[in-house]
Amino acid sequence: MEVLSPYKEATEVILEAGGEPLKLCYQCGLCTGTCPWNMVRSFLVRRIMHEAQLGAVDFGSEDVWTCVTCKACVDRCPRGVEIIDVMRALRRAVASLGIGVVPDALRISAKNIAGVGNPLGEPPERRNDWAKDLKVKDFAKGTEVLYFPCCVPSYDPGVKNVARSVAAIFDRLKIDYGLIGTEAKCCGEAIRKAGYEETFQSLAQNNIDLFTSNGVKTVVVSSPHCYHTFKAEYPELGGEFEVLHIAQYLASLIDKGKLKLSKELNKKVVYSDPCYLGRHNHIYDEPREILKAIPGLELLEFPDARENGLCCGGGGGRIWMDTPKGERFSDIRVEQAAEMGADIIAVACPYCVLNYTDSVLSMGKAETMQVKDIAELVAEAM
Amino acid sequence: MEEIRTGVYICHCGLNIAGVVDVEEVAKYAGQLPGVVVSREYRYMCSDPGQDLIKDDIKELGVNRVVVASCSPRMHEPTFRKAVEDGGLNPYLYEHANIREHCSWVHDDKELATNKAKDLVRAAVRRVCRHEPLVVREAPFTPSVLVIGGGIAGMQAALDIANGHQKVYLVERDPSIGGHMAQLDRTFPTLDCSECILTPKMSDVGHHPFIELHTYSEVEEVSGSIGSFKVKIRKKARYVDESKCVGCGDCEEKCPWKVPSEYEMGLAKRGVIYIPFAQAIPNVATIDGEHCVYLQKGKCRACEKACEAGAIDFEQKDEIIEVEVGAIIVATGYDQFDPAVISQYGYRRFDNVLTGLEFERLTCAAGPTEGKILLKDGREPESVALVHCVGSRDQNYHEYCSRVCCMYALKYAHLAKELTKADVYQFYIDMRCFGEGYEEFYNRLSEEGVNFIRGKVAKITDDAVTDEEKGKLVVVSEDTLLGKLIRVPVDMVILCSALQPRADAENVGKILNINRRADGFFLERHVKLDPVATPTDGIFIAGCCEAPRDIPDTVAQAEATAAKALSLISRGTVTLEAAISTVDESICHGCGRCEEVCPFSAPSIVSKNGVMVSEINEALCKGCGACAVICPTGAVTIKHFTQDEILAQVDALTEAR
Ligand SMILES: Cc1cc2nc3c(=O)[nH]c(=O)nc-3n(C[C@H](O)[C@H](O)[C@H](O)COP(=O)(O)OP(=O)(O)OC[C@H]3O[C@@H](n4cnc5c(N)ncnc54)[C@H](O)[C@@H]3O)c2cc1C
Ligand code: SF4
Ligand code: SF4
């Protein structure tokens, strides 16, 4: 029989890596019951917390990499355990100390980010190529708004249109905005959650220096992940600027009457809350207000919307890792949307765009269902 | 002879009775029984309109005997007697027939049940004709209270009563009051020092003008009943004149003989003459006669030479003090379960396996290690395991939960971490942290980094299987949350031992005529609605003698018993039972059998006109009937239960309908 002995040194490593909250866990199991993974496979969050308490974690297990950091569990944990911090601590222990095994896909993305500043491994100088033909100006001192699109829309041909839509909207509204030079790097949110703390620190420092030296006051972002790290994590490292998610920015323009949507869109649209916009940052209403402002659009709601929203599966670095068919949350969402008769799944996060598009294609639903970022819908409706 | 005019009332009790018994039919039947002038059925006889039926019939129809057929007499016989009295009749001209518990609730066949109800009513009607009016008397209530046990429960009860300016006799078996709380170091969940909150109370008790404190004393005999209990207290010889002893402790210093100190849980020694602890009340020395070399072997008297006050008195004898009290509060507390019987835990076999109370003494600054948590070899432990539910929640020992162990284990976890920086492993089955601030304390301990392992410890062994285990105590259990066997090597193990009934609880119960539950603790009158009373009128129970509990609950209970006693005192009298025994002196032989069997000492054999006969003290007689049964000549009768009445009832039950 396998006999366990508490392994204090391992617990200490986890604690030092930021796992301190694990002490509070009293093993009720609510997190396991809440975690969406258990819809598709077994993922005993409670058990991981206890193994971490005893230093009995199997660092070689894929469980270390499973959490999508969707925050569903954290919001409900009766002891207020920052479960994501514990998950991150386990990954840090692996990534920095080399105790276990980092999944291949993640290792490659991590290497890309550290090397060229984006997970796709694209050349840095092509970061702003998506806007080549749009004559967007470079950010200069005094420019009102910096638009920071996220690596995915910047490089991924399938998601480029998200950034291009934002540019189109800004141009039409004559907003004084610019793009920062190609020295910008990945925001680092996801790689940090994946345990690569040093990489994150250097990315963040690079961006903070860049923004500060350029006199950036306001950043508008397309990704809730950039939003989260700029807003919650950069200030601790000295990066202080106003951060707005595009949904907030557009909603306020609509509210002020500056943005008018006139083209009808006679479609049923269901909005999927991105975890980092919703649970992590409590932005639920603005995206919906924008969608409601589009004439003809019928807004549908998932049965588990807002605080209970299902993750697309892309958080916590999972966007770079392979999730086998049958375990993809985005497949569940697409299925739900189809049942509701939705024509479009609207999202507000580039990771969601990637995952849902992938699901729609692989599930053979491309003829009947589209995946669109709200910026794309707005641009079309202007 | 007066004409018997009986009124019969059949209660439906909603559908409780009427659902099975045809109440209309029973009422019709009763209406034609001899002597019955009115027979009714009603939905709820105990309601005001139901009672009014009786009162009106007494006034308007001249009813002079009443029978109600309803539920058990336990609850509502007093209700209907009162209604009869309010109607202007003597309350004893009433008979109760139980057609619910004895009939509708236990039968399904409606016809047979209806027939049985008719029989019960017929028997009651037959008996009620023979009832005589009885006089209810009141006796004065002695305005003083005996409190047995001077732990926090007994002290609190005594103080509350004494502060109401009523006399309290507080009897404590040990040389000092204080009980277990005096042994505790800090108290959960606030971690305030036990002594700091206890000593002022002890001192108040010691000086209170309304408290007569008898320490080193025991209650030997109790007779009488509520309102007037006669109590014999044995004040054991402490061989020290309390009035002369100044508590200087010179004697103890000079006493050449040392024995393990009970107060220090055997972790330190005391003199054979000793003051149990610095704050003892009374602060006087006591000679432990069993170990005193002079008293046992006739040589020594070292203390006598040391005592400047001349307080030592080897001639002192046990003294019997007799007092009379109106009520008694029992607050004798608990014993700690001896974990040695669970041999796999190695208590007494391993040096560093301790009980809770032993650990209390270790952390106490005034204790044997001056507050340092030390192993037997003087080292500080680097790791400590806490084992929950030792002897509790285990049908091999005690089935109940001891209620305080989860919390004191958390307290120890905190102290171990604070005083030694040791790693703490807490082996629990459930964490029961129910009181005010308790869950928060548990939360705090989690934050402090205690390792909680869910699993009942299977064994504690020194049989090392790895290098890390060498020289350690290995605690073995399943980690039920991981489904794996876990072995934790530690330096010290604290067994959270159950709280159990006092070893002499049975004897105390016998002296006081109060019962114990199957678990051995004293039985309350009603778990929910009368939790501090016993089934014996005028005797109350407070604190851990009733069940394990923490100090806040103990104090609340003690206050409740004080309120009960004060309310009796403030009423000033007790109602005496009217249905008591009488002696037909013309038949009585004066044999004294009644005197022997009576549990209340009511009969006594006296000489009347030169003949020895039994005389009943009406204030003591409870009407239990023991004397009537034992009397060989049939001289004793219990009023309201005369032979004539009972036989008439039996005859009525056995005859054809
Ligand atoms: C290890 C341990 C730690 C604890 N820690 C805490 C804590 O931190 N906080 C908390 O709230 N509770 C704690 N408790 C519980 C606490 O000890 C009890 O709630 C409290 O002591 C009960 O008081 P008591 O007066 O009912 O009983 P006791 O303290 O047992 O007092 C009973 C008294 O009656 C006397 N006596 C017994 N029999 C007779 C007799 N026949 N005649 C005359 N006198 C008699 C005894 O000598 C004693 O003085 C702890 C218990 C244990 C075992
Ligand atoms: S919900 Fe919180 S307390 Fe409960 S098991 Fe999960 S982490 Fe632990
Ligand atoms: S954050 Fe989401 S994925 Fe991660 S453990 Fe919690 S519920 Fe599961």
Tab-separated table of N, CA and C and ligand atoms in Angstrom, chain A residues 22 24-32 34 45-47 49 53 73 76-83, ligand 2:
chain	number	residue	atom	x	y	z
A	22	LEU	N	-3.431	28.272	0.739
A	22	LEU	CA	-3.855	26.877	0.889
A	22	LEU	C	-4.061	26.485	2.347
A	24	LEU	N	-5.731	27.901	4.466
A	24	LEU	CA	-7.097	28.161	4.909
A	24	LEU	C	-8.082	27.086	4.505
A	25	CYS	N	-7.712	26.277	3.541
A	25	CYS	CA	-8.670	25.321	2.996
A	25	CYS	C	-9.098	24.319	4.051
A	26	TYR	N	-10.403	24.184	4.267
A	26	TYR	CA	-10.879	23.173	5.228
A	26	TYR	C	-11.570	22.018	4.533
A	27	GLN	N	-11.234	21.826	3.278
A	27	GLN	CA	-11.557	20.570	2.616
A	27	GLN	C	-13.050	20.288	2.445
A	28	CYS	N	-13.806	21.322	2.170
A	28	CYS	CA	-15.235	21.086	2.017
A	28	CYS	C	-15.575	20.505	0.657
A	29	GLY	N	-14.718	20.767	-0.331
A	29	GLY	CA	-14.965	20.201	-1.656
A	29	GLY	C	-15.859	21.036	-2.548
A	30	LEU	N	-16.243	22.211	-2.093
A	30	LEU	CA	-17.103	23.053	-2.918
A	30	LEU	C	-16.427	23.420	-4.237
A	31	CYS	N	-15.115	23.604	-4.174
A	31	CYS	CA	-14.378	23.974	-5.386
A	31	CYS	C	-14.475	22.870	-6.430
A	32	THR	N	-14.323	21.632	-5.982
A	32	THR	CA	-14.420	20.518	-6.922
A	32	THR	C	-15.802	20.504	-7.565
A	34	THR	N	-17.689	22.943	-8.003
A	34	THR	CA	-17.909	24.124	-8.816
A	34	THR	C	-17.104	24.074	-10.121
A	45	VAL	N	-10.155	19.491	-7.213
A	45	VAL	CA	-9.467	20.695	-6.747
A	45	VAL	C	-9.180	20.599	-5.247
A	46	ARG	N	-10.192	20.173	-4.503
A	46	ARG	CA	-10.062	20.029	-3.051
A	46	ARG	C	-8.868	19.137	-2.705
A	47	ARG	N	-8.772	18.072	-3.416
A	47	ARG	CA	-7.712	17.113	-3.155
A	47	ARG	C	-6.330	17.738	-3.414
A	49	MET	N	-5.628	20.849	-3.121
A	49	MET	CA	-5.362	21.764	-2.008
A	49	MET	C	-4.760	20.975	-0.838
A	53	GLN	N	-1.179	21.071	0.982
A	53	GLN	CA	-1.001	21.294	2.422
A	53	GLN	C	0.011	20.321	2.997
A	73	CYS	N	-14.434	28.708	-8.714
A	73	CYS	CA	-14.267	28.140	-7.369
A	73	CYS	C	-13.932	29.222	-6.348
A	76	ARG	N	-16.637	31.180	-4.844
A	76	ARG	CA	-17.582	30.495	-3.950
A	76	ARG	C	-16.928	29.908	-2.716
A	77	CYS	N	-15.642	29.766	-2.717
A	77	CYS	CA	-14.965	29.082	-1.598
A	77	CYS	C	-15.367	29.715	-0.265
A	78	PRO	N	-15.915	28.914	0.651
A	78	PRO	CA	-16.382	29.473	1.920
A	78	PRO	C	-15.259	29.963	2.829
A	79	ARG	N	-14.053	29.543	2.569
A	79	ARG	CA	-12.929	30.003	3.378
A	79	ARG	C	-12.140	31.095	2.660
A	80	GLY	N	-12.614	31.487	1.490
A	80	GLY	CA	-11.928	32.554	0.778
A	80	GLY	C	-10.547	32.154	0.289
A	81	VAL	N	-10.359	30.878	-0.004
A	81	VAL	CA	-9.046	30.431	-0.476
A	81	VAL	C	-8.820	30.931	-1.909
A	82	GLU	N	-7.701	31.580	-2.125
A	82	GLU	CA	-7.343	32.014	-3.482
A	82	GLU	C	-6.767	30.791	-4.192
A	83	ILE	N	-7.670	29.955	-4.660
A	83	ILE	CA	-7.267	28.669	-5.232
A	83	ILE	C	-6.346	28.865	-6.436
C	2	SF4	S1	-13.869	25.443	-1.729
C	2	SF4	FE1	-12.199	26.400	-0.599
C	2	SF4	S2	-12.244	25.487	1.441
C	2	SF4	FE2	-13.536	24.215	0.121
C	2	SF4	S3	-12.131	22.584	-0.532
C	2	SF4	FE3	-12.068	24.168	-2.101
C	2	SF4	S4	-10.383	25.509	-1.513
C	2	SF4	FE4	-10.851	24.231	0.234
